[in-house]
Amino acid sequence: MTENTQTPSAPNSELPTQYAPAEVEGKLYERWVERGYFTADPASEKPAYTIVIPPPNVTGSLHLGHAFQHTLMDALTRRKRMQGYESLWLPGMDHAGIATQNKVEQQLAEEGKSRHDLGREEFVERVWQWKEEYGGKILGQMRRLGDGVDWSRERFTMDEGLSKAVQTIFKKLFDDGLIYRAERIINWCPRCLTAISDIEVEYQEDAGELVSIKYGEGEDTLVVATTRAETMLGDTAIAVHPDDERYKHLVGKLIKLPLTDRSIPVVADTHVDPEFGTGCVKVTPAHDPNDFAIGQRHGLPNMTIMDEHGVITVHGPFLGLDRFEARSAVVGALREQGRIVAEKRPYLHSVGHCSRCSTTVEPRLSLQWWVKVETLAKAAGDAVRDDRVTIHPKEMEKRYFDWVDNLNDWCISRQLWWGHRIPVWYGPDGEVVCVGPDDAVPTGEGWTQDTDVLDTWFSSGLWPFSTLGWPEKTPDLEKFYSTDVLVTGHDIIFFWVARMMMFGLYAMDGEVPFKTIALTGLVRDERGKKMSKSFGNVVDPLDWMDKYGSDAVRFTLAKGANPGTDVPIGEDWVQASRNFANKIWNATRFALMNGATVEGDLPPVEKMSATDRWILSRLNKTVAQVDAYYEDFQFSKLSEALYHFAWDEVFDWYVELSKTTFFAGGEGAEVSGRVLGEVLDTTLRLLHPVVPFVTETLWTTLTGGESLVVADWPKAVSVPGADAPGGFRDDAAETEIENLQAVVTEVRRFRADQGLQPGQKVPARLDLAGTALAAHEAAIRQLLRLQPEGEDFNATATLPVAGATVALDLSGTIDVAAERKRLSKDLGAAEKEKQQAEAKLGNEAFLAKAPDNVVDKIKGRLAKAEADIARIQAQLDALPAA
C-alpha cells in the first residue's frame, strides 16, 4: 500500500446509501483550511511548487471560465502537494480600475450625485468602502469550487505591499528612460472619459454608412471613402501610393478641403493600398492610429476636432454637435455641395466598443504616459526562444512571438481616480520629478501630482513577484519565485502574459516569472457556441454545483481541457459526471461491505488469482499514464484514463468478477479484499486532485487516514514475490482477462441482437479446454446468465471467440422465423447502402468534383455498411435452422 502521511486509524465501513454533495463539500473545505493544509511554509526543506492565480476582478463573480482554469490549477497544486512539494497556490484580486469606478459611479448616480460632487479623495474612500462591502464575492465562490489556495497570502493589487511594488518599478523604469510622456493615438471612451487598453475594446459588427466624398476641383479631383465623415474636419492630407500612376501628378499639390477654408497636401505613402477603393485615403492624424503614423512620416499637423466627450470643437456650423450628430450634418452639407459621389447604407463594419459601458470607442490624440517596450519585449521573446520559458501547447508560440516581436509602446495612463496614481510631480517652473516609495514628495507652492492613474495591467503585470513581497527580499520571494506554471486563457496571452514576462525579467534580473505557460481555450456551450448573455446560453456554475455537486462540475471541465483549445460544456455532461461520482461512491460502499481493506501488506503473487494480478497490472499502467498526462498538461486525457479505469475496469469488471470470490469466502476472498482495497486506495488518490470532495470522504473511510490533501501521491504498486522495475506488471494476466472480456462482450452483444433480456437465463455449453479461461467458467456463467446444459440441450447457436466456444440453446427463447426475417431485411438495407456508396466512389466524374470531406463521408458509409453486413450475416449464421 502507498504510505500515508498519517498513521491510519481503523477504517469505518459505514457510508450512507447515497452520496449527498451538499452535506459534504462545505464542511470538508473548512476542515482543510482550518488544518492549514493549503498554507505554504517558506522555511520548508521540501522543493517549492508555485502557481499564482490570475487575479479576478474585485467586481467579478465566478463564471465557467474561472471554474475551468481554477479546476486545472487546483489539480496541479494538489498533486504536487501529494508528491512532497511545498505547494503554494496564491490567491488575490485585481482592483479593476474602470470596472470598479463604474460600479461606484452607478451607485452615486442612484443618489443623484457624480464623483465630482464628492471630489477625488472622498470618492476614492467611497470605492474602498464599496470594495469592503461588495467586492470579493468571487473569493467565497472559490471555496465552493474547492480551490486549495493559501488564504493567509491573499493579495489585492491596491494593498500596501503591491502599491509599493508599483511605485518602485515605475521609478526604476522612469530612471532608466523606459517610461516617457508623449502625445499618441489611444482608445478613448467618451463615457468613461479615459484611455482604455486594447483588451478593453470589444469589436462588433455595426450598421453604419460608407460615403464617397469628392475633394478638390477639375483635374485636381480625388475621391475618398469613409465611415466617419465627421473626421474630415480634421483632415490634414490626402495620401496615395507612390507608385500609383493615376495620382503621381497630384503628389505635392494642395487640394481644397470641402466645408472648410483650408487646403491640404497630397502625400505619397506606402501604407496606402492602391488596389483598395479609389486608392486615395483621407489623413486625419489626431483621430486615427494609421493616419497618425502617416502624419509623423510627412510632418503633418495634428488637428483635434472633438473634445473628451466626443463633441465637435471646430468649424462653426458643426461646433457643439455630438460626433454622431455631426456625422449626419457633415454628410448633409456635403450632399448640398454635390460632393457625395456614392453612399452605402447600411454598411456593416467592425466597430470598437468600451467593454465596460458599450460606448463606441474614439481614437484620439492624447498626452499620455508610455512604456518603451523594445528592449523589454525582446527579452520576453528571448526567454521563450532559449527555452527558459515553455509555452504549452507549443503551437501557441507563434502567436506569442507575433505579439512580442511587433509590440508597440504601451500606454499606461488612465484618466480615472481609482487606481495607482502616477508618482510624478510637476513643479511651478516646469520641473518633473518621479517619486519612489522611499523618496520625499516635493512640497511647496505650485507643486502638483499627475492626476492620472496607471493601467490595471501595469500592477497585474507585477503579480508573480509583487505578491511574494518584492521589492523586499522576503523568504517567500526566495522560496517560491520563479513560479512554476501560469495557467491562463490564450485570449490574454498578448496583454497579461506579455506584461508579466517583460516586468518579471526586468525587475528580477533576468529570472523568468514562470517556467511554463499552460494556455487553455475558452469555455463554450455544448454546441461550441460562445457563451453570451445576448445568446441566452450563459451558465452560472454555482447553479450546477448546487444541483450536481462541485466534483461533477470540476470533472466535466477537466475532461474537456485539451491544451489551447476551446471547451464545450453542457448540463448533460455535468449530470454524467455526477453519475460517475455516484458510481465511485456505490462501488466503494460495496467494497467496504465485502471486506476491502488496506490493512497489512499485499498477499504474495502466488496467492493471487489472474483477476487480482490483472487489475494490479492495469493499475500500475494507469498510474504511469496519468503521471505522463499531468506532465504534458493533458487534463482531458488523464480524466478519461481515470474514468475508464475506475468505471470500466475496477467497478464493471474487477468488482463483478470478484463477486463469486467474495461470496465464496475463505482465503481467496481475503486476498481479493486486500487487492481491492489497494486498488481503491490508489484510484481515489489519483482522482483526488480533480474530484477532491467525494474522494476525500471515501478514502478516509476506507483507510482511516487523516486527509487525501496531505496523503502521498501513488506510485507503482509492488507485489511480494513479483518485484519488477516500475512496479508489478503481468502481461499474461492482462491477456487472460482481455480474452475473458472478449467472450463476455461478444455473447452479451449476441444476446442483445437476439432480443434477449439482460437477466434472461439461457442454457449454454462452454468449451474452454486448453485455454486459461477454464478457471473463469463460474464467473463467465454468472456474468452472462448462462445455465448449465441439461439432458435435452440443443446447441442452436455457436459462438467461437478468443480460443473458446460458447454454444447456446435458444429453443423457446426467440421466434427464429421472425428473427431471421428481421435480420434479412436489415441485411438487404445494408447491402443496398454498400452498393450506393460503391457506385459513387466508382464514379470518376463525381470524385473529380466532390470536396474531400464529402468523399470521406461516403467512404465512411461504405465501411459501416460492410461492417453491418458482416455482423448481420454472423447473426443469421448463428440462428438455428428454420
CSV table of N, CA, C and O in Angstrom, one decimal, residues 569-667:
chain,number,residue,atom,x,y,z
A,569,ILE,N,-19.3,22.6,-23.1
A,569,ILE,CA,-19.8,22.0,-21.9
A,569,ILE,C,-21.3,22.2,-21.9
A,569,ILE,O,-21.9,23.2,-22.3
A,570,GLY,N,-22.0,21.1,-21.5
A,570,GLY,CA,-23.5,21.2,-21.4
A,570,GLY,C,-23.9,20.5,-20.1
A,570,GLY,O,-23.2,19.7,-19.5
A,571,GLU,N,-25.1,20.7,-19.7
A,571,GLU,CA,-25.6,20.2,-18.4
A,571,GLU,C,-25.7,18.7,-18.4
A,571,GLU,O,-25.4,18.0,-17.4
A,572,ASP,N,-25.9,18.1,-19.6
A,572,ASP,CA,-26.0,16.6,-19.7
A,572,ASP,C,-24.6,16.0,-19.3
A,572,ASP,O,-24.6,14.9,-18.7
A,573,TRP,N,-23.6,16.7,-19.6
A,573,TRP,CA,-22.2,16.2,-19.3
A,573,TRP,C,-21.9,16.3,-17.8
A,573,TRP,O,-21.3,15.5,-17.2
A,574,VAL,N,-22.4,17.4,-17.2
A,574,VAL,CA,-22.3,17.5,-15.8
A,574,VAL,C,-23.0,16.5,-15.0
A,574,VAL,O,-22.6,15.9,-14.1
A,575,GLN,N,-24.2,16.2,-15.6
A,575,GLN,CA,-25.0,15.1,-15.0
A,575,GLN,C,-24.3,13.8,-15.1
A,575,GLN,O,-24.3,12.9,-14.1
A,576,ALA,N,-23.6,13.5,-16.2
A,576,ALA,CA,-22.9,12.3,-16.4
A,576,ALA,C,-21.7,12.2,-15.4
A,576,ALA,O,-21.4,11.1,-14.9
A,577,SER,N,-21.1,13.3,-15.1
A,577,SER,CA,-20.0,13.4,-14.1
A,577,SER,C,-20.5,13.1,-12.7
A,577,SER,O,-19.9,12.5,-11.9
A,578,ARG,N,-21.8,13.6,-12.5
A,578,ARG,CA,-22.4,13.3,-11.2
A,578,ARG,C,-22.6,11.8,-11.0
A,578,ARG,O,-22.4,11.2,-10.0
A,579,ASN,N,-23.0,11.2,-12.2
A,579,ASN,CA,-23.2,9.8,-12.1
A,579,ASN,C,-21.9,9.0,-11.9
A,579,ASN,O,-21.9,8.0,-11.2
A,580,PHE,N,-20.8,9.6,-12.4
A,580,PHE,CA,-19.5,9.0,-12.1
A,580,PHE,C,-19.2,9.0,-10.6
A,580,PHE,O,-18.7,8.1,-10.0
A,581,ALA,N,-19.5,10.2,-10.0
A,581,ALA,CA,-19.2,10.3,-8.6
A,581,ALA,C,-20.1,9.3,-7.8
A,581,ALA,O,-19.6,8.7,-6.8
A,582,ASN,N,-21.3,9.2,-8.2
A,582,ASN,CA,-22.2,8.2,-7.6
A,582,ASN,C,-21.7,6.8,-7.7
A,582,ASN,O,-21.8,5.9,-6.8
A,583,LYS,N,-21.1,6.5,-8.9
A,583,LYS,CA,-20.6,5.2,-9.2
A,583,LYS,C,-19.4,4.9,-8.3
A,583,LYS,O,-19.3,3.8,-7.7
A,584,ILE,N,-18.5,5.9,-8.1
A,584,ILE,CA,-17.4,5.7,-7.2
A,584,ILE,C,-17.9,5.4,-5.8
A,584,ILE,O,-17.4,4.6,-5.1
A,585,TRP,N,-18.9,6.2,-5.4
A,585,TRP,CA,-19.4,6.0,-4.1
A,585,TRP,C,-20.0,4.6,-3.9
A,585,TRP,O,-19.7,3.9,-2.9
A,586,ASN,N,-20.9,4.2,-4.8
A,586,ASN,CA,-21.6,2.9,-4.6
A,586,ASN,C,-20.6,1.7,-4.7
A,586,ASN,O,-20.7,0.8,-3.9
A,587,ALA,N,-19.6,1.8,-5.6
A,587,ALA,CA,-18.6,0.7,-5.7
A,587,ALA,C,-17.8,0.7,-4.5
A,587,ALA,O,-17.5,-0.5,-4.0
A,588,THR,N,-17.4,1.8,-3.9
A,588,THR,CA,-16.6,1.8,-2.7
A,588,THR,C,-17.4,1.3,-1.5
A,588,THR,O,-16.9,0.5,-0.7
A,589,ARG,N,-18.6,1.6,-1.5
A,589,ARG,CA,-19.5,1.2,-0.4
A,589,ARG,C,-19.7,-0.4,-0.5
A,589,ARG,O,-19.6,-1.1,0.5
A,590,PHE,N,-19.8,-0.9,-1.7
A,590,PHE,CA,-19.9,-2.3,-1.9
A,590,PHE,C,-18.6,-3.0,-1.4
A,590,PHE,O,-18.6,-4.0,-0.8
A,591,ALA,N,-17.5,-2.4,-1.8
A,591,ALA,CA,-16.2,-3.0,-1.5
A,591,ALA,C,-16.0,-3.0,0.0
A,591,ALA,O,-15.5,-4.0,0.6
A,592,LEU,N,-16.4,-2.0,0.7
A,592,LEU,CA,-16.2,-1.9,2.2
A,592,LEU,C,-17.1,-3.0,2.8
A,592,LEU,O,-16.7,-3.6,3.8
A,593,MET,N,-18.3,-3.2,2.3
A,593,MET,CA,-19.2,-4.2,2.9
A,593,MET,C,-18.7,-5.6,2.6
A,593,MET,O,-19.2,-6.6,3.2
A,594,ASN,N,-17.8,-5.8,1.6
A,594,ASN,CA,-17.4,-7.1,1.2
A,594,ASN,C,-15.9,-7.3,1.5
A,594,ASN,O,-15.2,-8.1,0.9
A,595,GLY,N,-15.4,-6.6,2.5
A,595,GLY,CA,-14.0,-6.9,3.0
A,595,GLY,C,-12.9,-6.2,2.4
A,595,GLY,O,-11.7,-6.6,2.6
A,596,ALA,N,-13.1,-5.2,1.6
A,596,ALA,CA,-12.0,-4.4,1.0
A,596,ALA,C,-11.2,-3.8,2.2
A,596,ALA,O,-11.8,-3.2,3.0
A,597,THR,N,-9.9,-3.9,2.1
A,597,THR,CA,-9.1,-3.4,3.3
A,597,THR,C,-7.8,-2.9,2.8
A,597,THR,O,-7.3,-3.4,1.7
A,598,VAL,N,-7.2,-2.0,3.5
A,598,VAL,CA,-5.8,-1.6,3.3
A,598,VAL,C,-4.9,-2.1,4.4
A,598,VAL,O,-3.7,-1.7,4.4
A,599,GLU,N,-5.4,-2.9,5.2
A,599,GLU,CA,-4.6,-3.4,6.4
A,599,GLU,C,-3.5,-4.4,5.9
A,599,GLU,O,-3.8,-5.4,5.2
A,600,GLY,N,-2.3,-4.2,6.4
A,600,GLY,CA,-1.3,-5.2,6.1
A,600,GLY,C,-0.7,-5.1,4.7
A,600,GLY,O,-1.2,-4.3,3.8
A,601,ASP,N,0.3,-5.9,4.4
A,601,ASP,CA,0.9,-5.9,3.1
A,601,ASP,C,0.0,-6.7,2.1
A,601,ASP,O,-0.9,-7.4,2.4
A,602,LEU,N,0.3,-6.4,0.8
A,602,LEU,CA,-0.4,-7.2,-0.2
A,602,LEU,C,0.0,-8.7,-0.1
A,602,LEU,O,1.2,-9.0,0.2
A,603,PRO,N,-0.9,-9.6,-0.4
A,603,PRO,CA,-0.5,-11.0,-0.4
A,603,PRO,C,0.5,-11.3,-1.5
A,603,PRO,O,0.7,-10.6,-2.4
A,604,PRO,N,1.3,-12.4,-1.3
A,604,PRO,CA,2.3,-12.8,-2.3
A,604,PRO,C,1.6,-13.1,-3.6
A,604,PRO,O,0.4,-13.6,-3.6
A,605,VAL,N,2.3,-13.0,-4.7
A,605,VAL,CA,1.7,-13.2,-6.0
A,605,VAL,C,1.1,-14.5,-6.2
A,605,VAL,O,0.1,-14.7,-6.9
A,606,GLU,N,1.7,-15.6,-5.6
A,606,GLU,CA,1.3,-16.9,-5.9
A,606,GLU,C,-0.1,-17.2,-5.3
A,606,GLU,O,-0.8,-18.1,-5.7
A,607,LYS,N,-0.6,-16.3,-4.3
A,607,LYS,CA,-1.9,-16.5,-3.8
A,607,LYS,C,-3.0,-15.7,-4.5
A,607,LYS,O,-4.1,-15.8,-4.2
A,608,MET,N,-2.5,-14.9,-5.5
A,608,MET,CA,-3.5,-14.1,-6.2
A,608,MET,C,-4.0,-14.8,-7.4
A,608,MET,O,-3.4,-15.6,-8.1
A,609,SER,N,-5.3,-14.5,-7.7
A,609,SER,CA,-5.9,-15.1,-8.9
A,609,SER,C,-5.5,-14.2,-10.1
A,609,SER,O,-4.9,-13.1,-9.9
A,610,ALA,N,-5.7,-14.7,-11.3
A,610,ALA,CA,-5.4,-14.0,-12.5
A,610,ALA,C,-6.1,-12.6,-12.5
A,610,ALA,O,-5.6,-11.6,-13.0
A,611,THR,N,-7.3,-12.6,-12.0
A,611,THR,CA,-8.1,-11.4,-11.9
A,611,THR,C,-7.4,-10.4,-11.0
A,611,THR,O,-7.4,-9.2,-11.3
A,612,ASP,N,-6.9,-10.8,-9.9
A,612,ASP,CA,-6.2,-9.9,-9.0
A,612,ASP,C,-4.9,-9.4,-9.6
A,612,ASP,O,-4.7,-8.2,-9.6
A,613,ARG,N,-4.2,-10.3,-10.3
A,613,ARG,CA,-3.0,-9.8,-10.9
A,613,ARG,C,-3.3,-8.9,-12.1
A,613,ARG,O,-2.5,-7.9,-12.3
A,614,TRP,N,-4.3,-9.2,-12.8
A,614,TRP,CA,-4.7,-8.3,-13.9
A,614,TRP,C,-5.0,-6.9,-13.5
A,614,TRP,O,-4.5,-5.9,-14.0
A,615,ILE,N,-5.8,-6.7,-12.4
A,615,ILE,CA,-6.2,-5.4,-12.0
A,615,ILE,C,-5.0,-4.6,-11.4
A,615,ILE,O,-4.9,-3.4,-11.6
A,616,LEU,N,-4.1,-5.3,-10.8
A,616,LEU,CA,-2.9,-4.6,-10.2
A,616,LEU,C,-2.0,-4.2,-11.4
A,616,LEU,O,-1.4,-3.1,-11.3
A,617,SER,N,-1.9,-5.0,-12.4
A,617,SER,CA,-1.1,-4.7,-13.6
A,617,SER,C,-1.7,-3.4,-14.3
A,617,SER,O,-1.0,-2.5,-14.7
A,618,ARG,N,-3.0,-3.5,-14.5
A,618,ARG,CA,-3.7,-2.4,-15.1
A,618,ARG,C,-3.6,-1.1,-14.2
A,618,ARG,O,-3.5,0.0,-14.8
A,619,LEU,N,-3.6,-1.2,-12.9
A,619,LEU,CA,-3.5,-0.1,-12.0
A,619,LEU,C,-2.1,0.6,-12.2
A,619,LEU,O,-2.1,1.8,-12.3
A,620,ASN,N,-1.1,-0.2,-12.3
A,620,ASN,CA,0.3,0.4,-12.4
A,620,ASN,C,0.4,1.1,-13.8
A,620,ASN,O,1.0,2.2,-13.9
A,621,LYS,N,-0.2,0.5,-14.8
A,621,LYS,CA,-0.1,1.2,-16.1
A,621,LYS,C,-0.9,2.5,-16.1
A,621,LYS,O,-0.5,3.5,-16.7
A,622,THR,N,-2.0,2.5,-15.3
A,622,THR,CA,-2.8,3.8,-15.2
A,622,THR,C,-2.1,4.8,-14.5
A,622,THR,O,-2.1,6.0,-14.8
A,623,VAL,N,-1.4,4.4,-13.4
A,623,VAL,CA,-0.6,5.4,-12.6
A,623,VAL,C,0.5,6.1,-13.5
A,623,VAL,O,0.6,7.3,-13.6
A,624,ALA,N,1.2,5.3,-14.3
A,624,ALA,CA,2.2,5.8,-15.2
A,624,ALA,C,1.6,6.7,-16.3
A,624,ALA,O,2.1,7.7,-16.7
A,625,GLN,N,0.4,6.3,-16.8
A,625,GLN,CA,-0.3,7.0,-17.8
A,625,GLN,C,-0.7,8.4,-17.3
A,625,GLN,O,-0.5,9.4,-17.9
A,626,VAL,N,-1.3,8.4,-16.1
A,626,VAL,CA,-1.8,9.7,-15.5
A,626,VAL,C,-0.7,10.6,-15.2
A,626,VAL,O,-0.7,11.8,-15.5
A,627,ASP,N,0.4,10.1,-14.7
A,627,ASP,CA,1.6,10.9,-14.5
A,627,ASP,C,2.1,11.6,-15.7
A,627,ASP,O,2.5,12.7,-15.8
A,628,ALA,N,2.2,10.8,-16.8
A,628,ALA,CA,2.7,11.3,-18.1
A,628,ALA,C,1.7,12.4,-18.6
A,628,ALA,O,2.2,13.5,-19.1
A,629,TYR,N,0.4,12.2,-18.5
A,629,TYR,CA,-0.5,13.2,-18.9
A,629,TYR,C,-0.4,14.5,-18.1
A,629,TYR,O,-0.6,15.6,-18.6
A,630,TYR,N,-0.2,14.4,-16.8
A,630,TYR,CA,-0.1,15.6,-15.9
A,630,TYR,C,1.1,16.4,-16.4
A,630,TYR,O,1.1,17.6,-16.5
A,631,GLU,N,2.2,15.7,-16.7
A,631,GLU,CA,3.4,16.4,-17.1
A,631,GLU,C,3.3,17.2,-18.4
A,631,GLU,O,4.0,18.1,-18.7
A,632,ASP,N,2.3,16.7,-19.2
A,632,ASP,CA,2.1,17.3,-20.5
A,632,ASP,C,0.8,18.2,-20.5
A,632,ASP,O,0.3,18.6,-21.6
A,633,PHE,N,0.2,18.4,-19.3
A,633,PHE,CA,-1.0,19.2,-19.1
A,633,PHE,C,-2.2,18.7,-20.0
A,633,PHE,O,-3.0,19.5,-20.5
A,634,GLN,N,-2.2,17.4,-20.1
A,634,GLN,CA,-3.3,16.7,-20.9
A,634,GLN,C,-4.4,16.3,-19.9
A,634,GLN,O,-4.6,15.2,-19.6
A,635,PHE,N,-5.1,17.3,-19.4
A,635,PHE,CA,-6.2,17.1,-18.4
A,635,PHE,C,-7.3,16.2,-19.0
A,635,PHE,O,-7.9,15.4,-18.2
A,636,SER,N,-7.7,16.5,-20.2
A,636,SER,CA,-8.7,15.7,-20.8
A,636,SER,C,-8.4,14.2,-20.9
A,636,SER,O,-9.1,13.3,-20.5
A,637,LYS,N,-7.1,13.9,-21.3
A,637,LYS,CA,-6.7,12.5,-21.4
A,637,LYS,C,-6.5,11.8,-20.1
A,637,LYS,O,-6.9,10.7,-19.9
A,638,LEU,N,-6.0,12.6,-19.1
A,638,LEU,CA,-5.8,11.9,-17.8
A,638,LEU,C,-7.2,11.7,-17.1
A,638,LEU,O,-7.4,10.7,-16.4
A,639,SER,N,-8.2,12.6,-17.3
A,639,SER,CA,-9.5,12.4,-16.8
A,639,SER,C,-10.2,11.2,-17.5
A,639,SER,O,-10.9,10.4,-16.8
A,640,GLU,N,-10.1,11.1,-18.8
A,640,GLU,CA,-10.6,10.0,-19.5
A,640,GLU,C,-10.0,8.7,-19.0
A,640,GLU,O,-10.7,7.7,-18.9
A,641,ALA,N,-8.7,8.7,-18.9
A,641,ALA,CA,-8.0,7.5,-18.5
A,641,ALA,C,-8.5,7.0,-17.1
A,641,ALA,O,-8.7,5.8,-16.9
A,642,LEU,N,-8.6,8.0,-16.2
A,642,LEU,CA,-9.1,7.6,-14.8
A,642,LEU,C,-10.6,7.2,-14.9
A,642,LEU,O,-11.0,6.3,-14.1
A,643,TYR,N,-11.4,7.9,-15.7
A,643,TYR,CA,-12.8,7.5,-15.8
A,643,TYR,C,-12.9,6.0,-16.3
A,643,TYR,O,-13.7,5.3,-15.6
A,644,HIS,N,-12.2,5.7,-17.3
A,644,HIS,CA,-12.4,4.4,-17.9
A,644,HIS,C,-11.8,3.3,-17.0
A,644,HIS,O,-12.3,2.2,-16.9
A,645,PHE,N,-10.7,3.6,-16.3
A,645,PHE,CA,-10.1,2.6,-15.4
A,645,PHE,C,-11.0,2.4,-14.2
A,645,PHE,O,-11.3,1.2,-13.9
A,646,ALA,N,-11.5,3.5,-13.6
A,646,ALA,CA,-12.3,3.3,-12.4
A,646,ALA,C,-13.7,2.7,-12.8
A,646,ALA,O,-14.0,1.7,-12.2
A,647,TRP,N,-14.3,3.2,-13.8
A,647,TRP,CA,-15.7,2.7,-14.1
A,647,TRP,C,-15.6,1.4,-14.8
A,647,TRP,O,-16.3,0.4,-14.3
A,648,ASP,N,-14.9,1.3,-15.9
A,648,ASP,CA,-14.9,0.1,-16.7
A,648,ASP,C,-14.1,-1.1,-16.0
A,648,ASP,O,-14.7,-2.2,-15.9
A,649,GLU,N,-12.9,-0.8,-15.7
A,649,GLU,CA,-12.0,-1.9,-15.3
A,649,GLU,C,-12.2,-2.3,-13.8
A,649,GLU,O,-12.3,-3.5,-13.4
A,650,VAL,N,-12.3,-1.3,-12.9
A,650,VAL,CA,-12.4,-1.6,-11.5
A,650,VAL,C,-13.8,-2.0,-11.2
A,650,VAL,O,-14.1,-3.1,-10.6
A,651,PHE,N,-14.8,-1.1,-11.5
A,651,PHE,CA,-16.1,-1.3,-11.0
A,651,PHE,C,-16.9,-2.3,-11.8
A,651,PHE,O,-17.6,-3.2,-11.3
A,652,ASP,N,-16.8,-2.2,-13.2
A,652,ASP,CA,-17.6,-3.0,-14.0
A,652,ASP,C,-17.0,-4.4,-14.2
A,652,ASP,O,-17.7,-5.4,-14.5
A,653,TRP,N,-15.7,-4.5,-14.1
A,653,TRP,CA,-15.1,-5.8,-14.4
A,653,TRP,C,-14.5,-6.5,-13.1
A,653,TRP,O,-14.9,-7.6,-12.7
A,654,TYR,N,-13.6,-5.8,-12.4
A,654,TYR,CA,-12.9,-6.4,-11.3
A,654,TYR,C,-13.9,-6.7,-10.2
A,654,TYR,O,-14.0,-7.8,-9.6
A,655,VAL,N,-14.8,-5.7,-9.8
A,655,VAL,CA,-15.7,-6.0,-8.8
A,655,VAL,C,-16.7,-7.1,-9.2
A,655,VAL,O,-17.0,-8.0,-8.4
A,656,GLU,N,-17.2,-7.1,-10.4
A,656,GLU,CA,-18.1,-8.1,-10.9
A,656,GLU,C,-17.4,-9.5,-10.9
A,656,GLU,O,-18.0,-10.5,-10.4
A,657,LEU,N,-16.2,-9.5,-11.4
A,657,LEU,CA,-15.5,-10.8,-11.5
A,657,LEU,C,-15.2,-11.4,-10.1
A,657,LEU,O,-15.0,-12.6,-9.9
A,658,SER,N,-15.0,-10.5,-9.1
A,658,SER,CA,-14.7,-10.9,-7.7
A,658,SER,C,-15.9,-11.3,-6.9
A,658,SER,O,-15.7,-11.8,-5.8
A,659,LYS,N,-17.0,-11.0,-7.4
A,659,LYS,CA,-18.2,-11.3,-6.5
A,659,LYS,C,-18.3,-12.7,-6.1
A,659,LYS,O,-18.6,-13.1,-5.0
A,660,THR,N,-18.0,-13.6,-7.1
A,660,THR,CA,-18.1,-15.0,-6.8
A,660,THR,C,-17.1,-15.4,-5.7
A,660,THR,O,-17.3,-16.2,-4.9
A,661,THR,N,-15.9,-14.7,-5.8
A,661,THR,CA,-14.9,-15.0,-4.8
A,661,THR,C,-15.3,-14.5,-3.4
A,661,THR,O,-15.1,-15.2,-2.4
A,662,PHE,N,-15.8,-13.3,-3.4
A,662,PHE,CA,-16.3,-12.7,-2.1
A,662,PHE,C,-17.4,-13.6,-1.5
A,662,PHE,O,-17.4,-13.8,-0.3
A,663,PHE,N,-18.3,-14.0,-2.4
A,663,PHE,CA,-19.5,-14.8,-1.8
A,663,PHE,C,-19.0,-16.1,-1.3
A,663,PHE,O,-19.6,-16.7,-0.4
A,664,ALA,N,-18.0,-16.7,-2.0
A,664,ALA,CA,-17.5,-18.0,-1.5
A,664,ALA,C,-16.7,-17.9,-0.2
A,664,ALA,O,-16.7,-18.9,0.5
A,665,GLY,N,-16.1,-16.8,0.1
A,665,GLY,CA,-15.4,-16.6,1.3
A,665,GLY,C,-14.1,-17.3,1.3
A,665,GLY,O,-13.6,-17.7,0.2
A,666,GLY,N,-13.4,-17.4,2.4
A,666,GLY,CA,-12.2,-18.1,2.5
A,666,GLY,C,-11.0,-17.2,2.2
A,666,GLY,O,-11.1,-16.0,2.1
A,667,GLU,N,-9.8,-17.9,1.9
A,667,GLU,CA,-8.6,-17.2,1.6
A,667,GLU,C,-8.7,-16.4,0.4
A,667,GLU,O,-8.2,-15.3,0.3
